[in-house]
């Protein structure tokens, strides 16, 4: 295993899933409950935008990871999640199809309660990450 692959794997976020939202498979990132609650308390009830960047990282040996960067316009929040594109291909397929990303805590019932939904402002980024 290359040193670069090891660094990617050490940073990989393990809370990657999908769930059914209004009949559509939707990509979801599970965040530590305390961090999720702190994030919501900073932005709840406010009008805000979220800049979403998908940075494609490769190790030169065929391993591809996508760093998802969410920068909130309020609350001074920047979150980064590294996702293994090979093992979570469905996550990116659904992200490209719906242009929706959900954030949730481990205790939430996905698709039912306490879900923070983000509409991607530039859906082509998800399509580019998929390709």
Tab-separated table of N, CA and C in Angstrom:
chain	number	residue	atom	x	y	z
A	1	UNK	N	0.846	-1.172	0.000
A	1	UNK	CA	0.000	0.000	0.000
A	1	UNK	C	0.897	1.243	0.000
A	2	UNK	N	0.598	2.176	-0.879
A	2	UNK	CA	1.401	3.394	-0.963
A	2	UNK	C	1.132	4.289	0.253
A	3	UNK	N	2.088	5.147	0.544
A	3	UNK	CA	1.928	6.086	1.657
A	3	UNK	C	0.745	7.018	1.415
A	4	UNK	N	0.574	7.422	0.155
A	4	UNK	CA	-0.524	8.326	-0.178
A	4	UNK	C	-1.873	7.645	0.043
A	5	UNK	N	-2.000	6.382	-0.372
A	5	UNK	CA	-3.244	5.648	-0.154
A	5	UNK	C	-3.513	5.505	1.339
A	6	UNK	N	-2.487	5.221	2.103
A	6	UNK	CA	-2.657	5.099	3.557
A	6	UNK	C	-3.164	6.406	4.160
A	7	UNK	N	-2.622	7.541	3.712
A	7	UNK	CA	-3.082	8.848	4.207
A	7	UNK	C	-4.548	9.075	3.851
A	8	UNK	N	-4.932	8.712	2.622
A	8	UNK	CA	-6.338	8.850	2.221
A	8	UNK	C	-7.235	7.978	3.095
A	9	UNK	N	-6.848	6.731	3.277
A	9	UNK	CA	-7.666	5.803	4.058
A	9	UNK	C	-7.785	6.245	5.512
A	10	UNK	N	-6.730	6.838	6.049
A	10	UNK	CA	-6.769	7.336	7.426
A	10	UNK	C	-7.747	8.500	7.582
A	11	UNK	N	-7.935	9.277	6.516
A	11	UNK	CA	-8.836	10.443	6.547
A	11	UNK	C	-10.249	10.124	6.070
A	12	UNK	N	-10.456	8.931	5.541
A	12	UNK	CA	-11.754	8.577	4.953
A	12	UNK	C	-12.875	8.654	5.991
A	13	UNK	N	-13.972	9.309	5.610
A	13	UNK	CA	-15.141	9.429	6.489
A	13	UNK	C	-15.941	8.136	6.408
A	14	UNK	N	-16.306	7.591	7.560
A	14	UNK	CA	-17.000	6.302	7.547
A	14	UNK	C	-18.521	6.423	7.610
A	15	UNK	N	-19.052	7.626	7.705
A	15	UNK	CA	-20.501	7.798	7.786
A	15	UNK	C	-21.131	8.153	6.452
A	16	UNK	N	-20.927	7.319	5.448
A	16	UNK	CA	-21.457	7.571	4.108
A	16	UNK	C	-22.568	6.564	3.833
A	17	UNK	N	-23.743	7.065	3.448
A	17	UNK	CA	-24.867	6.172	3.188
A	17	UNK	C	-25.830	6.829	2.202
A	18	UNK	N	-26.892	6.136	1.891
A	18	UNK	CA	-27.986	6.685	1.092
A	18	UNK	C	-29.292	6.277	1.767
A	19	UNK	N	-30.357	7.003	1.478
A	19	UNK	CA	-31.673	6.651	1.998
A	19	UNK	C	-32.737	7.124	1.021
A	20	UNK	N	-33.950	6.630	1.186
A	20	UNK	CA	-35.065	6.995	0.325
A	20	UNK	C	-35.682	8.295	0.833
A	21	UNK	N	-35.693	9.312	-0.016
A	21	UNK	CA	-36.314	10.594	0.317
A	21	UNK	C	-37.325	10.919	-0.770
A	22	UNK	N	-38.588	10.865	-0.428
A	22	UNK	CA	-39.666	11.117	-1.394
A	22	UNK	C	-39.540	10.246	-2.637
A	23	UNK	N	-39.181	8.987	-2.441
A	23	UNK	CA	-39.105	8.041	-3.544
A	23	UNK	C	-37.813	8.083	-4.339
A	24	UNK	N	-36.857	8.901	-3.911
A	24	UNK	CA	-35.577	8.995	-4.620
A	24	UNK	C	-34.440	8.643	-3.673
A	25	UNK	N	-33.508	7.827	-4.158
A	25	UNK	CA	-32.319	7.511	-3.366
A	25	UNK	C	-31.493	8.788	-3.228
A	26	UNK	N	-31.167	9.133	-1.989
A	26	UNK	CA	-30.490	10.389	-1.687
A	26	UNK	C	-29.208	10.123	-0.907
A	27	UNK	N	-28.149	10.812	-1.276
A	27	UNK	CA	-26.854	10.669	-0.611
A	27	UNK	C	-26.887	11.352	0.749
A	28	UNK	N	-26.255	10.705	1.735
A	28	UNK	CA	-26.283	11.226	3.099
A	28	UNK	C	-24.923	11.035	3.772
A	29	UNK	N	-24.503	12.055	4.499
A	29	UNK	CA	-23.289	11.986	5.306
A	29	UNK	C	-23.713	12.027	6.769
A	30	UNK	N	-23.318	11.006	7.507
A	30	UNK	CA	-23.618	10.937	8.933
A	30	UNK	C	-22.486	11.634	9.694
A	31	UNK	N	-22.866	12.569	10.552
A	31	UNK	CA	-21.908	13.362	11.315
A	31	UNK	C	-22.075	13.039	12.796
A	32	UNK	N	-20.981	13.051	13.519
A	32	UNK	CA	-21.014	12.867	14.965
A	32	UNK	C	-22.143	13.710	15.567
A	33	UNK	N	-22.906	13.119	16.481
A	33	UNK	CA	-24.106	13.771	17.013
A	33	UNK	C	-23.818	15.145	17.628
A	34	UNK	N	-22.769	15.251	18.413
A	34	UNK	CA	-22.441	16.530	19.051
A	34	UNK	C	-22.099	17.586	18.003
A	35	UNK	N	-21.289	17.214	17.028
A	35	UNK	CA	-20.906	18.146	15.962
A	35	UNK	C	-22.134	18.565	15.151
A	36	UNK	N	-23.022	17.603	14.871
A	36	UNK	CA	-24.239	17.883	14.113
A	36	UNK	C	-25.122	18.879	14.873
A	37	UNK	N	-25.320	18.643	16.166
A	37	UNK	CA	-26.145	19.535	16.980
A	37	UNK	C	-25.548	20.936	17.054
A	38	UNK	N	-24.229	21.037	17.194
A	38	UNK	CA	-23.560	22.343	17.227
A	38	UNK	C	-23.743	23.076	15.905
A	39	UNK	N	-23.607	22.345	14.804
A	39	UNK	CA	-23.771	22.938	13.487
A	39	UNK	C	-25.190	23.484	13.327
A	40	UNK	N	-26.192	22.682	13.674
A	40	UNK	CA	-27.581	23.117	13.540
A	40	UNK	C	-27.888	24.310	14.434
A	41	UNK	N	-27.341	24.328	15.630
A	41	UNK	CA	-27.616	25.444	16.541
A	41	UNK	C	-27.070	26.758	15.981
A	42	UNK	N	-26.007	26.712	15.206
A	42	UNK	CA	-25.413	27.918	14.623
A	42	UNK	C	-26.203	28.453	13.431
A	43	UNK	N	-26.903	27.576	12.711
A	43	UNK	CA	-27.551	28.009	11.469
A	43	UNK	C	-29.075	27.898	11.494
A	44	UNK	N	-29.627	27.285	12.509
A	44	UNK	CA	-31.067	27.056	12.570
A	44	UNK	C	-31.845	28.368	12.484
A	45	UNK	N	-32.848	28.389	11.618
A	45	UNK	CA	-33.719	29.540	11.464
A	45	UNK	C	-33.141	30.675	10.649
A	46	UNK	N	-31.966	30.498	10.100
A	46	UNK	CA	-31.334	31.553	9.317
A	46	UNK	C	-31.371	31.223	7.832
A	47	UNK	N	-31.435	32.268	7.046
A	47	UNK	CA	-31.289	32.106	5.607
A	47	UNK	C	-29.794	31.994	5.324
A	48	UNK	N	-29.402	30.946	4.619
A	48	UNK	CA	-27.978	30.764	4.368
A	48	UNK	C	-27.746	30.049	3.055
A	49	UNK	N	-26.525	30.140	2.604
A	49	UNK	CA	-26.099	29.376	1.434
A	49	UNK	C	-24.931	28.496	1.866
A	50	UNK	N	-24.720	27.434	1.107
A	50	UNK	CA	-23.631	26.512	1.409
A	50	UNK	C	-22.852	26.275	0.128
A	51	UNK	N	-21.610	26.730	0.121
A	51	UNK	CA	-20.742	26.474	-1.017
A	51	UNK	C	-20.276	25.023	-0.925
A	52	UNK	N	-20.496	24.270	-1.979
A	52	UNK	CA	-20.172	22.846	-1.991
A	52	UNK	C	-19.119	22.579	-3.056
A	53	UNK	N	-17.965	22.101	-2.618
A	53	UNK	CA	-16.900	21.743	-3.554
A	53	UNK	C	-16.640	20.250	-3.475
A	54	UNK	N	-16.431	19.637	-4.625
A	54	UNK	CA	-16.063	18.226	-4.712
A	54	UNK	C	-14.690	18.163	-5.367
A	55	UNK	N	-13.676	17.901	-4.562
A	55	UNK	CA	-12.299	17.851	-5.050
A	55	UNK	C	-11.885	16.401	-5.266
A	56	UNK	N	-11.497	16.074	-6.478
A	56	UNK	CA	-11.119	14.706	-6.824
A	56	UNK	C	-9.629	14.512	-6.546
A	57	UNK	N	-9.317	13.488	-5.750
A	57	UNK	CA	-7.940	13.180	-5.369
A	57	UNK	C	-7.601	11.771	-5.831
A	58	UNK	N	-6.433	11.596	-6.432
A	58	UNK	CA	-5.996	10.286	-6.917
A	58	UNK	C	-4.588	10.007	-6.410
A	59	UNK	N	-4.291	8.727	-6.240
A	59	UNK	CA	-2.949	8.364	-5.779
A	59	UNK	C	-2.048	7.891	-6.914
A	60	UNK	N	-2.539	7.915	-8.148
A	60	UNK	CA	-1.736	7.477	-9.285
A	60	UNK	C	-1.763	5.979	-9.505
A	61	UNK	N	-2.421	5.236	-8.614
A	61	UNK	CA	-2.507	3.776	-8.726
A	61	UNK	C	-3.943	3.309	-8.951
A	62	UNK	N	-4.807	4.226	-9.362
A	62	UNK	CA	-6.196	3.870	-9.643
A	62	UNK	C	-7.156	4.085	-8.486
A	63	UNK	N	-6.660	4.528	-7.354
A	63	UNK	CA	-7.528	4.808	-6.210
A	63	UNK	C	-7.992	6.255	-6.285
A	64	UNK	N	-9.310	6.449	-6.183
A	64	UNK	CA	-9.886	7.779	-6.319
A	64	UNK	C	-10.712	8.096	-5.076
A	65	UNK	N	-10.469	9.262	-4.533
A	65	UNK	CA	-11.221	9.766	-3.392
A	65	UNK	C	-11.781	11.126	-3.768
A	66	UNK	N	-12.901	11.486	-3.146
A	66	UNK	CA	-13.486	12.800	-3.366
A	66	UNK	C	-13.573	13.499	-2.013
A	67	UNK	N	-12.969	14.674	-1.947
A	67	UNK	CA	-13.076	15.485	-0.740
A	67	UNK	C	-14.271	16.415	-0.922
A	68	UNK	N	-15.272	16.238	-0.074
A	68	UNK	CA	-16.465	17.081	-0.098
A	68	UNK	C	-16.244	18.194	0.917
A	69	UNK	N	-16.263	19.437	0.438
A	69	UNK	CA	-16.053	20.595	1.305
A	69	UNK	C	-17.342	21.410	1.326
A	70	UNK	N	-17.889	21.603	2.523
A	70	UNK	CA	-19.106	22.391	2.714
A	70	UNK	C	-18.744	23.645	3.498
A	71	UNK	N	-18.951	24.804	2.883
A	71	UNK	CA	-18.660	26.075	3.543
A	71	UNK	C	-19.968	26.848	3.711
A	72	UNK	N	-20.409	26.972	4.954
A	72	UNK	CA	-21.667	27.627	5.272
A	72	UNK	C	-21.466	29.142	5.310
A	73	UNK	N	-22.433	29.892	4.785
A	73	UNK	CA	-22.325	31.351	4.769
A	73	UNK	C	-22.550	31.952	6.153
A	74	UNK	N	-23.148	31.202	7.057
A	74	UNK	CA	-23.384	31.664	8.436
A	74	UNK	C	-22.755	30.666	9.402
A	75	UNK	N	-22.400	31.139	10.579
A	75	UNK	CA	-21.922	30.251	11.631
A	75	UNK	C	-20.454	29.886	11.554
A	76	UNK	N	-19.729	30.437	10.572
A	76	UNK	CA	-18.298	30.141	10.433
A	76	UNK	C	-18.036	28.627	10.417
A	77	UNK	N	-18.792	27.913	9.591
A	77	UNK	CA	-18.700	26.454	9.532
A	77	UNK	C	-18.082	26.024	8.210
A	78	UNK	N	-17.035	25.223	8.299
A	78	UNK	CA	-16.445	24.567	7.131
A	78	UNK	C	-16.252	23.106	7.511
A	79	UNK	N	-16.880	22.228	6.758
A	79	UNK	CA	-16.771	20.789	7.014
A	79	UNK	C	-16.141	20.120	5.806
A	80	UNK	N	-15.251	19.157	6.066
A	80	UNK	CA	-14.602	18.395	4.996
A	80	UNK	C	-14.794	16.910	5.260
A	81	UNK	N	-15.167	16.192	4.199
A	81	UNK	CA	-15.379	14.750	4.290
A	81	UNK	C	-14.663	14.090	3.120
A	82	UNK	N	-13.833	13.111	3.401
A	82	UNK	CA	-13.140	12.380	2.349
A	82	UNK	C	-13.870	11.062	2.114
A	83	UNK	N	-14.269	10.833	0.856
A	83	UNK	CA	-15.072	9.661	0.503
A	83	UNK	C	-14.332	8.838	-0.545
A	84	UNK	N	-14.238	7.539	-0.312
A	84	UNK	CA	-13.632	6.624	-1.272
A	84	UNK	C	-14.624	6.429	-2.422
A	85	UNK	N	-14.260	6.906	-3.601
A	85	UNK	CA	-15.174	6.858	-4.740
A	85	UNK	C	-15.433	5.435	-5.223
A	86	UNK	N	-14.470	4.539	-5.028
A	86	UNK	CA	-14.664	3.149	-5.477
A	86	UNK	C	-15.670	2.414	-4.603
A	87	UNK	N	-15.553	2.571	-3.294
A	87	UNK	CA	-16.437	1.824	-2.393
A	87	UNK	C	-17.787	2.500	-2.205
A	88	UNK	N	-17.898	3.772	-2.591
A	88	UNK	CA	-19.162	4.499	-2.420
A	88	UNK	C	-19.649	5.078	-3.750
A	89	UNK	N	-19.536	4.295	-4.795
A	89	UNK	CA	-19.962	4.749	-6.119
A	89	UNK	C	-21.440	5.124	-6.133
A	90	UNK	N	-22.289	4.338	-5.479
A	90	UNK	CA	-23.733	4.620	-5.453
A	90	UNK	C	-24.012	5.989	-4.824
A	91	UNK	N	-23.234	6.365	-3.825
A	91	UNK	CA	-23.377	7.672	-3.185
A	91	UNK	C	-23.261	8.781	-4.233
A	92	UNK	N	-22.252	8.686	-5.097
A	92	UNK	CA	-22.030	9.713	-6.113
A	92	UNK	C	-23.035	9.618	-7.257
A	93	UNK	N	-23.469	8.412	-7.593
A	93	UNK	CA	-24.517	8.261	-8.613
A	93	UNK	C	-25.793	8.953	-8.158
A	94	UNK	N	-26.188	8.735	-6.915
A	94	UNK	CA	-27.406	9.367	-6.390
A	94	UNK	C	-27.223	10.877	-6.253
A	95	UNK	N	-26.035	11.311	-5.864
A	95	UNK	CA	-25.751	12.739	-5.756
A	95	UNK	C	-25.883	13.415	-7.123
A	96	UNK	N	-25.377	12.758	-8.159
A	96	UNK	CA	-25.476	13.299	-9.520
A	96	UNK	C	-26.923	13.308	-10.008
A	97	UNK	N	-27.705	12.295	-9.632
A	97	UNK	CA	-29.101	12.206	-10.088
A	97	UNK	C	-30.021	13.208	-9.403
A	98	UNK	N	-29.826	13.436	-8.108
A	98	UNK	CA	-30.761	14.274	-7.351
A	98	UNK	C	-30.257	15.684	-7.079
A	99	UNK	N	-28.956	15.890	-7.131
A	99	UNK	CA	-28.328	17.166	-6.748
A	99	UNK	C	-28.660	17.542	-5.309
A	100	UNK	N	-28.954	16.543	-4.495
A	100	UNK	CA	-29.287	16.754	-3.085
A	100	UNK	C	-28.312	15.975	-2.213
A	101	UNK	N	-27.886	16.602	-1.122
A	101	UNK	CA	-27.014	15.966	-0.148
A	101	UNK	C	-27.639	16.172	1.223
A	102	UNK	N	-27.753	15.095	1.976
A	102	UNK	CA	-28.312	15.175	3.322
A	102	UNK	C	-27.200	15.042	4.349
A	103	UNK	N	-27.337	15.786	5.436
A	103	UNK	CA	-26.473	15.638	6.600
A	103	UNK	C	-27.355	15.167	7.739
A	104	UNK	N	-26.844	14.241	8.527
A	104	UNK	CA	-27.650	13.678	9.600
A	104	UNK	C	-26.757	13.241	10.752
A	105	UNK	N	-27.361	13.081	11.918
A	105	UNK	CA	-26.631	12.518	13.057
A	105	UNK	C	-26.911	11.023	13.101
A	106	UNK	N	-26.103	10.256	13.816
A	106	UNK	CA	-26.312	8.804	13.869
A	106	UNK	C	-27.649	8.410	14.495
A	107	UNK	N	-28.225	9.280	15.319
A	107	UNK	CA	-29.472	8.936	15.999
A	107	UNK	C	-30.720	9.311	15.211
A	108	UNK	N	-30.556	10.059	14.131
A	108	UNK	CA	-31.702	10.439	13.308
A	108	UNK	C	-32.196	9.246	12.510
A	109	UNK	N	-33.470	9.274	12.186
A	109	UNK	CA	-34.014	8.275	11.272
A	109	UNK	C	-33.925	8.884	9.880
A	110	UNK	N	-33.022	8.340	9.059
A	110	UNK	CA	-32.767	8.913	7.741
A	110	UNK	C	-34.065	9.042	6.965
A	111	UNK	N	-34.285	10.230	6.443
A	111	UNK	CA	-35.451	10.472	5.615
A	111	UNK	C	-36.704	10.788	6.394
A	112	UNK	N	-36.635	10.750	7.738
A	112	UNK	CA	-37.838	10.973	8.521
A	112	UNK	C	-37.741	12.203	9.413
A	113	UNK	N	-36.630	12.366	10.121
A	113	UNK	CA	-36.522	13.477	11.067
A	113	UNK	C	-35.078	13.936	11.225
A	114	UNK	N	-34.953	15.220	11.591
A	114	UNK	CA	-33.655	15.803	11.916
A	114	UNK	C	-32.612	15.598	10.818
A	115	UNK	N	-33.020	15.871	9.602
A	115	UNK	CA	-32.133	15.770	8.440
A	115	UNK	C	-31.906	17.177	7.891
A	116	UNK	N	-30.670	17.509	7.598
A	116	UNK	CA	-30.331	18.798	7.005
A	116	UNK	C	-30.059	18.556	5.527
A	117	UNK	N	-30.904	19.112	4.667
A	117	UNK	CA	-30.790	18.885	3.226
A	117	UNK	C	-30.082	20.063	2.554
A	118	UNK	N	-29.192	19.732	1.623
A	118	UNK	CA	-28.450	20.732	0.861
A	118	UNK	C	-28.712	20.501	-0.623
A	119	UNK	N	-29.196	21.536	-1.292
A	119	UNK	CA	-29.364	21.493	-2.748
A	119	UNK	C	-28.049	21.951	-3.363
A	120	UNK	N	-27.430	21.108	-4.174
A	120	UNK	CA	-26.157	21.487	-4.793
A	120	UNK	C	-26.379	22.639	-5.765
A	121	UNK	N	-25.635	23.727	-5.610
A	121	UNK	CA	-25.814	24.868	-6.500
A	121	UNK	C	-25.293	24.604	-7.909
A	122	UNK	N	-24.322	23.702	-8.009
A	122	UNK	CA	-23.759	23.367	-9.320
A	122	UNK	C	-23.769	21.846	-9.471
A	123	UNK	N	-24.898	21.292	-9.934
A	123	UNK	CA	-25.016	19.839	-10.031
A	123	UNK	C	-23.965	19.190	-10.927
A	124	UNK	N	-23.380	19.951	-11.837
A	124	UNK	CA	-22.369	19.371	-12.728
A	124	UNK	C	-21.138	18.907	-11.951
A	125	UNK	N	-20.910	19.468	-10.760
A	125	UNK	CA	-19.779	19.021	-9.943
A	125	UNK	C	-19.952	17.564	-9.532
A	126	UNK	N	-21.172	17.196	-9.192
A	126	UNK	CA	-21.436	15.802	-8.819
A	126	UNK	C	-21.259	14.896	-10.031
A	127	UNK	N	-21.708	15.350	-11.185
A	127	UNK	CA	-21.554	14.561	-12.406
A	127	UNK	C	-20.076	14.400	-12.751
A	128	UNK	N	-19.290	15.474	-12.602
A	128	UNK	CA	-17.848	15.400	-12.869
A	128	UNK	C	-17.154	14.441	-11.914
A	129	UNK	N	-17.557	14.459	-10.656
A	129	UNK	CA	-16.960	13.547	-9.675
A	129	UNK	C	-17.290	12.104	-10.020
A	130	UNK	N	-18.488	11.878	-10.538
A	130	UNK	CA	-18.914	10.531	-10.915
A	130	UNK	C	-18.098	10.016	-12.096
A	131	UNK	N	-17.831	10.884	-13.054
A	131	UNK	CA	-17.081	10.477	-14.243
A	131	UNK	C	-15.637	10.226	-13.894
